[in-house]
Amino acid sequence: MGDFMFGIEFVPDMPLDDLVKHCILAEDHGFDAVWITDHYNNRNVYATLALVAERTKRVRLGPGVTNAYQVHPALTASAIATIDKISNGRAMLGIGAGDRTTLTSLGIQMDKPVARLREAVEIIRRLLAGERLSFQGNFFKIDGAKLSFKCPEIPIYIGAQGPLMLRTASAIGDGVLINASHPLDFKYAMPQVQKGSPKQGFDVAAYASFSVDLDEGRAKKAVVPVVAFIAAGAPAPVLERHGIDSTDVAAIKSAFAKGDFKTAFGSVTNQMVDVFSIYGSPDHCIQRIRELHDIGVTQVVVGSPIGPDVSTSIRLIGEEIIGEFDG
Ligand code: F42
């Protein structure tokens, strides 16, 4: 299948020793990319990436995804350039609108996220290119800023789900990280991506909740809590696209609001698990990834929970799944 890639996502809320061990294991088992999520309440994304960069040799790595509300684009340019240096040119930058709930808890209003992201990406690219930059945007004003070191080009991926963000991603990015697992979501997304006239080699990544195990029941059990959170946060058009009853989702939301996780997880339906994750035996996961590939996906990012036992699942993906997509 040519250049099909496998990425893996880690949330830096676990002991960093474990996170680094998982990254090394993933590299040894054929993964191409490591994406580290960015939320202020977890360990810092660039410090984590520096550690991973230092302890790995081959995998590409980057934040998946940072945003242009919490971090000024000039700082993002400097941070990702530093990771690129530490990793000998393996850095990639994932950037998106930012998580609304997280931003709200910091008192940040998410106004015009797409327009803001466009400006940020332009600033980052021009600073990385070594330009002394003066920029008068609607969101950022820059007066003669310049990085004090040289940096090679770094691929920029945009996190996107909405139609405008998907079109923008392909117009200004080198790739897109689409937070979805089901073929229907990619059948919806691909025409939007095409509308932005993506460049040759534009990478369409499925940033998917994933759980693989030889025992399908165990794989499912591990993914249900993650699916509960995804279903609770899914926008109405996504629920409609899949014919998911909003009252079923309301039950999960109200249980979460009461702090009743048991009821929330117990309210997850089989359909929700199928829609919001890739889970099951290696064969079943291969089948689902093939469907995504046929629609135009060029990278699968194996995201939380990965499996009931993360190390075992990383090995399983390396030994049983990745080889199916080589050459
Ligand atoms: N968020 C995080 O905070 N941390 C992470 O680690 C993270 C990882 C991640 C990985 C993949 C991924 O796809 C998303 C990820 N996210 C993460 C979430 C990300 O930050 C965004 O919240 C998420 O991708 C939502 O993106 P979206 O494509 O749905 O875009 C939102 C903003 C949206 O509403 N888009 C609409 C659309 O059609 O695309 C349109 C909005 C719009 O029209 N806005 C206009 C504009 O200029 O922005 C303005 C309209 C007006 O006039 O107000």
XYZ file of C-alpha atoms and ligand atoms in Angstrom:
380
model
C 0.000 0.000 0.000
C 2.907 2.277 -0.723
C 3.493 5.100 1.694
C 0.797 4.264 4.225
C 1.977 5.338 7.689
C 1.292 4.316 11.234
C 1.406 6.924 13.981
C 0.739 6.533 17.685
C -0.665 9.076 20.125
C 0.317 9.466 23.764
C -1.209 11.721 26.384
C 1.513 12.976 28.759
C -0.558 12.282 31.860
C 1.238 9.012 32.599
C 4.680 8.631 34.202
C 7.106 9.950 31.584
C 9.329 6.874 31.933
C 6.406 4.739 30.771
C 5.567 7.114 27.944
C 9.152 7.049 26.648
C 9.310 3.231 26.933
C 6.115 2.975 24.881
C 7.581 5.316 22.247
C 10.767 3.234 21.986
C 8.671 0.063 21.732
C 6.537 1.655 19.005
C 9.655 2.689 17.077
C 11.050 -0.850 17.360
C 7.744 -2.244 16.088
C 7.591 -0.253 12.870
C 5.596 2.858 13.765
C 6.492 5.924 11.687
C 5.291 8.745 13.928
C 4.667 9.682 17.566
C 2.134 12.411 18.369
C 1.968 13.892 21.888
C -1.252 15.661 22.889
C -1.194 19.210 24.286
C -3.360 20.239 27.255
C -2.113 22.641 29.942
C -3.161 20.256 32.746
C -0.869 17.469 31.494
C 2.949 17.432 31.362
C 4.292 20.003 28.936
C 4.206 18.797 25.366
C 7.611 20.142 24.210
C 9.485 18.953 27.304
C 7.960 15.512 26.721
C 8.859 15.615 23.027
C 12.455 16.556 23.876
C 12.724 13.463 26.036
C 11.198 11.232 23.360
C 13.452 12.784 20.692
C 16.516 12.094 22.764
C 15.595 8.446 23.364
C 14.433 7.474 19.846
C 16.279 7.385 16.509
C 13.882 7.068 13.622
C 10.268 7.998 14.396
C 8.964 11.405 13.404
C 7.444 13.303 16.308
C 5.413 16.346 17.184
C 2.613 17.893 19.196
C -0.771 16.525 18.135
C -2.059 19.179 18.523
C -1.056 22.537 19.976
C -3.103 25.702 19.385
C -2.681 29.401 18.698
C -4.633 30.668 21.722
C -2.420 29.442 24.540
C 0.883 29.767 22.714
C 2.007 32.647 20.519
C 3.014 31.366 17.050
C 6.551 32.781 17.464
C 7.031 30.598 20.564
C 5.560 27.618 18.737
C 8.065 28.198 15.898
C 10.973 28.333 18.342
C 9.763 25.267 20.296
C 9.223 23.036 17.272
C 12.530 24.153 15.731
C 14.243 23.116 18.964
C 12.592 19.675 18.841
C 13.686 19.396 15.224
C 17.276 20.074 16.249
C 17.234 17.608 19.178
C 15.700 14.908 16.947
C 17.974 15.486 13.927
C 15.202 16.689 11.660
C 12.333 14.443 12.728
C 9.907 17.105 13.972
C 6.398 17.697 12.682
C 4.028 20.336 13.994
C 0.398 19.505 14.702
C -1.722 22.583 15.415
C -5.473 23.052 15.714
C -8.185 25.309 17.046
C -7.729 24.145 20.624
C -10.081 22.287 22.905
C -13.028 24.527 23.771
C -13.522 23.170 27.306
C -9.856 23.536 28.189
C -9.651 27.061 26.764
C -12.829 28.137 28.564
C -11.410 26.931 31.867
C -8.476 29.309 31.291
C -10.814 32.194 30.484
C -9.888 32.135 26.782
C -12.666 32.797 24.267
C -12.392 30.744 21.093
C -13.237 33.521 18.637
C -12.734 32.897 14.892
C -10.559 29.804 15.302
C -10.049 29.173 11.583
C -8.968 32.709 10.726
C -6.659 32.793 13.753
C -5.075 29.479 12.828
C -4.425 30.702 9.264
C -2.471 33.673 10.592
C -0.573 31.516 13.088
C 0.504 29.000 10.465
C 1.715 31.760 8.146
C 3.747 33.327 10.973
C 5.251 29.978 11.996
C 6.238 29.103 8.410
C 7.808 32.494 7.735
C 9.780 32.521 11.003
C 11.001 28.957 10.407
C 12.102 30.048 6.925
C 14.438 32.543 8.601
C 12.517 35.669 7.667
C 12.716 38.886 9.690
C 8.947 39.221 9.991
C 6.657 42.179 10.179
C 3.019 41.100 10.109
C -0.180 43.059 10.592
C -2.943 40.502 11.032
C -6.305 40.643 12.758
C -5.036 38.519 15.634
C -1.262 38.922 15.642
C 0.884 42.036 15.140
C 4.556 41.368 14.644
C 7.244 43.962 14.242
C 10.596 42.747 12.920
C 10.680 39.350 14.696
C 13.315 36.793 13.702
C 14.573 33.454 15.040
C 18.276 33.563 15.870
C 19.032 30.165 14.310
C 18.479 28.391 11.001
C 15.870 25.655 10.659
C 14.964 23.248 7.850
C 11.343 23.043 6.701
C 9.025 21.312 9.192
C 5.770 19.708 8.001
C 2.673 21.319 9.504
C -0.440 19.226 10.198
C -3.779 20.792 11.078
C -6.250 19.143 13.477
C -9.671 19.370 11.794
C -13.190 17.966 11.788
C -15.434 20.804 10.611
C -15.864 21.535 6.879
C -14.137 24.925 6.929
C -11.228 23.675 9.021
C -10.818 20.638 6.705
C -10.679 22.889 3.629
C -8.269 25.239 5.386
C -6.050 22.338 6.451
C -5.543 21.187 2.895
C -5.081 24.742 1.630
C -2.329 25.687 4.106
C -1.041 22.427 5.638
C 1.174 19.496 4.730
C -1.297 17.122 6.364
C -4.485 16.920 8.387
C -5.184 15.074 11.636
C -8.854 14.112 11.570
C -10.194 12.999 14.935
C -12.397 10.137 13.689
C -12.457 6.362 13.308
C -15.390 5.469 11.054
C -15.364 5.260 7.229
C -18.492 7.438 7.026
C -16.640 10.348 8.664
C -13.864 10.087 6.086
C -16.374 9.815 3.218
C -17.655 13.133 4.530
C -14.217 14.668 5.108
C -12.415 13.750 1.884
C -14.427 15.989 -0.488
C -13.809 18.900 1.903
C -10.087 18.132 1.952
C -10.078 18.010 -1.869
C -11.784 21.424 -2.048
C -8.749 23.019 -0.384
C -6.508 21.795 -3.284
C -4.056 19.778 -1.174
C -0.461 19.681 -2.336
C 1.124 16.509 -3.764
C 1.789 14.048 -0.927
C -0.666 15.741 1.464
C -1.065 13.325 4.399
C -4.595 12.532 5.571
C -4.363 11.035 9.052
C -7.142 9.255 10.918
C -6.534 10.211 14.559
C -8.517 7.301 15.930
C -9.431 5.848 19.271
C -7.953 2.364 18.966
C -8.025 -0.838 20.987
C -6.576 -4.106 19.771
C -6.330 -7.434 21.574
C -6.502 -11.103 20.575
C -9.616 -11.198 22.765
C -12.219 -8.928 21.169
C -14.158 -8.599 24.437
C -11.103 -7.274 26.253
C -10.391 -4.829 23.419
C -13.954 -3.550 23.639
C -13.924 -3.228 27.427
C -10.800 -1.060 27.235
C -12.254 1.317 24.650
C -15.709 1.915 26.189
C -14.623 4.690 28.637
C -12.863 6.589 25.834
C -15.901 6.198 23.575
C -18.127 7.564 26.361
C -16.103 10.811 26.381
C -16.020 11.056 22.574
C -19.782 10.434 22.281
C -20.528 12.999 24.999
C -18.480 15.631 23.135
C -19.576 14.766 19.592
C -21.181 17.625 17.656
C -24.823 17.146 16.598
C -24.024 16.779 12.849
C -21.683 13.868 13.632
C -24.363 12.096 15.699
C -26.883 12.672 12.902
C -24.468 11.368 10.267
C -24.347 8.044 12.115
C -27.992 7.942 13.192
C -27.062 7.966 16.883
C -30.027 8.879 19.076
C -29.263 12.081 20.968
C -31.203 10.809 24.010
C -28.667 7.936 24.313
C -25.885 10.529 24.376
C -27.822 12.709 26.827
C -27.827 9.757 29.279
C -24.010 9.653 29.160
C -23.725 13.423 29.551
C -26.029 13.596 32.551
C -24.192 10.704 34.245
C -20.871 12.511 33.687
C -22.378 15.705 35.108
C -23.216 13.785 38.304
C -19.751 12.223 38.411
C -21.377 8.808 37.892
C -18.809 7.193 35.578
C -20.254 3.686 35.991
C -23.619 4.752 34.544
C -21.903 6.863 31.861
C -19.786 3.940 30.662
C -22.748 1.552 31.014
C -24.795 3.792 28.701
C -22.360 3.406 25.790
C -24.098 1.430 23.021
C -22.490 -1.076 20.624
C -23.170 1.363 17.810
C -21.205 4.113 19.590
C -18.237 1.789 20.054
C -18.333 0.906 16.358
C -18.624 4.547 15.258
C -16.116 6.171 17.597
C -13.302 3.613 17.677
C -11.331 1.010 15.810
C -11.352 -2.000 18.109
C -11.160 -5.757 18.213
C -8.864 -8.477 16.920
C -5.912 -7.589 14.656
C -7.871 -8.956 11.653
C -10.858 -6.790 12.418
C -8.629 -3.699 12.831
C -6.858 -4.476 9.526
C -10.224 -4.641 7.773
C -11.274 -1.257 9.176
C -7.928 0.374 8.307
C -8.219 -0.969 4.734
C -11.619 0.692 4.425
C -10.104 4.001 5.566
C -7.170 3.583 3.167
C -9.568 2.997 0.254
C -11.313 6.297 1.048
C -8.014 8.224 0.957
C -6.536 8.005 4.458
C -2.716 7.824 4.303
C -1.864 7.576 8.019
C -3.611 5.899 10.936
C -2.765 7.367 14.311
C -3.411 4.745 16.948
C -4.885 6.701 19.833
C -6.047 6.110 23.366
C -6.522 3.501 24.816
C -4.405 1.546 22.196
C -5.458 -1.655 24.016
C -6.133 -3.262 27.402
C -2.382 -3.564 27.888
C -0.522 -0.863 25.953
C 2.803 -2.700 25.493
C 1.104 -5.908 24.355
C -1.050 -3.977 21.903
C 1.926 -2.057 20.464
C 3.657 -5.405 19.851
C 0.494 -6.834 18.314
C 0.132 -3.875 15.955
C 3.799 -4.198 14.944
C 3.662 -7.945 14.445
C 0.188 -8.437 12.966
C -1.059 -5.187 11.459
C 1.647 -2.852 10.113
C 3.131 -5.501 7.758
C -0.242 -5.781 5.986
C 0.180 -2.220 4.749
C 3.809 -2.356 3.588
C 4.724 -1.957 -0.072
N -7.131 19.811 21.149
C -6.342 20.083 22.185
O -6.598 21.068 22.901
N -5.265 19.298 22.475
C -4.924 18.220 21.714
O -3.932 17.556 21.999
C -5.750 17.916 20.596
C -5.463 16.856 19.711
C -6.201 16.714 18.531
C -5.814 15.772 17.569
C -6.508 15.663 16.385
C -7.610 16.499 16.136
O -8.280 16.405 14.986
C -8.009 17.422 17.083
C -7.319 17.558 18.297
N -7.683 18.522 19.236
C -6.872 18.746 20.336
C -8.911 19.345 19.072
C -8.631 20.598 18.266
O -7.873 21.496 19.022
C -9.964 21.269 17.836
O -10.716 21.557 18.980
C -10.808 20.387 16.972
O -10.013 19.880 15.938
C -12.052 21.155 16.452
O -11.836 21.542 15.201
P -12.952 21.793 14.134
O -12.381 21.401 12.831
O -14.261 21.195 14.495
O -13.041 23.367 14.161
C -13.940 24.069 14.977
C -13.202 25.270 15.546
C -15.133 24.545 14.153
O -16.145 24.883 14.710
N -14.996 24.625 12.852
C -16.050 24.968 11.912
C -15.706 24.340 10.568
O -16.577 24.335 9.699
O -14.553 23.899 10.389
C -16.177 26.430 11.546
C -15.890 27.507 12.469
C -15.926 28.843 11.739
O -16.568 29.047 10.760
N -15.188 29.782 12.207
C -14.921 31.041 11.567
C -13.424 31.295 11.779
O -12.878 32.215 11.188
O -12.863 30.571 12.594
C -15.576 32.178 12.251
C -17.018 32.207 12.291
C -17.420 33.521 13.004
O -17.648 34.481 12.310
O -17.375 33.517 14.248
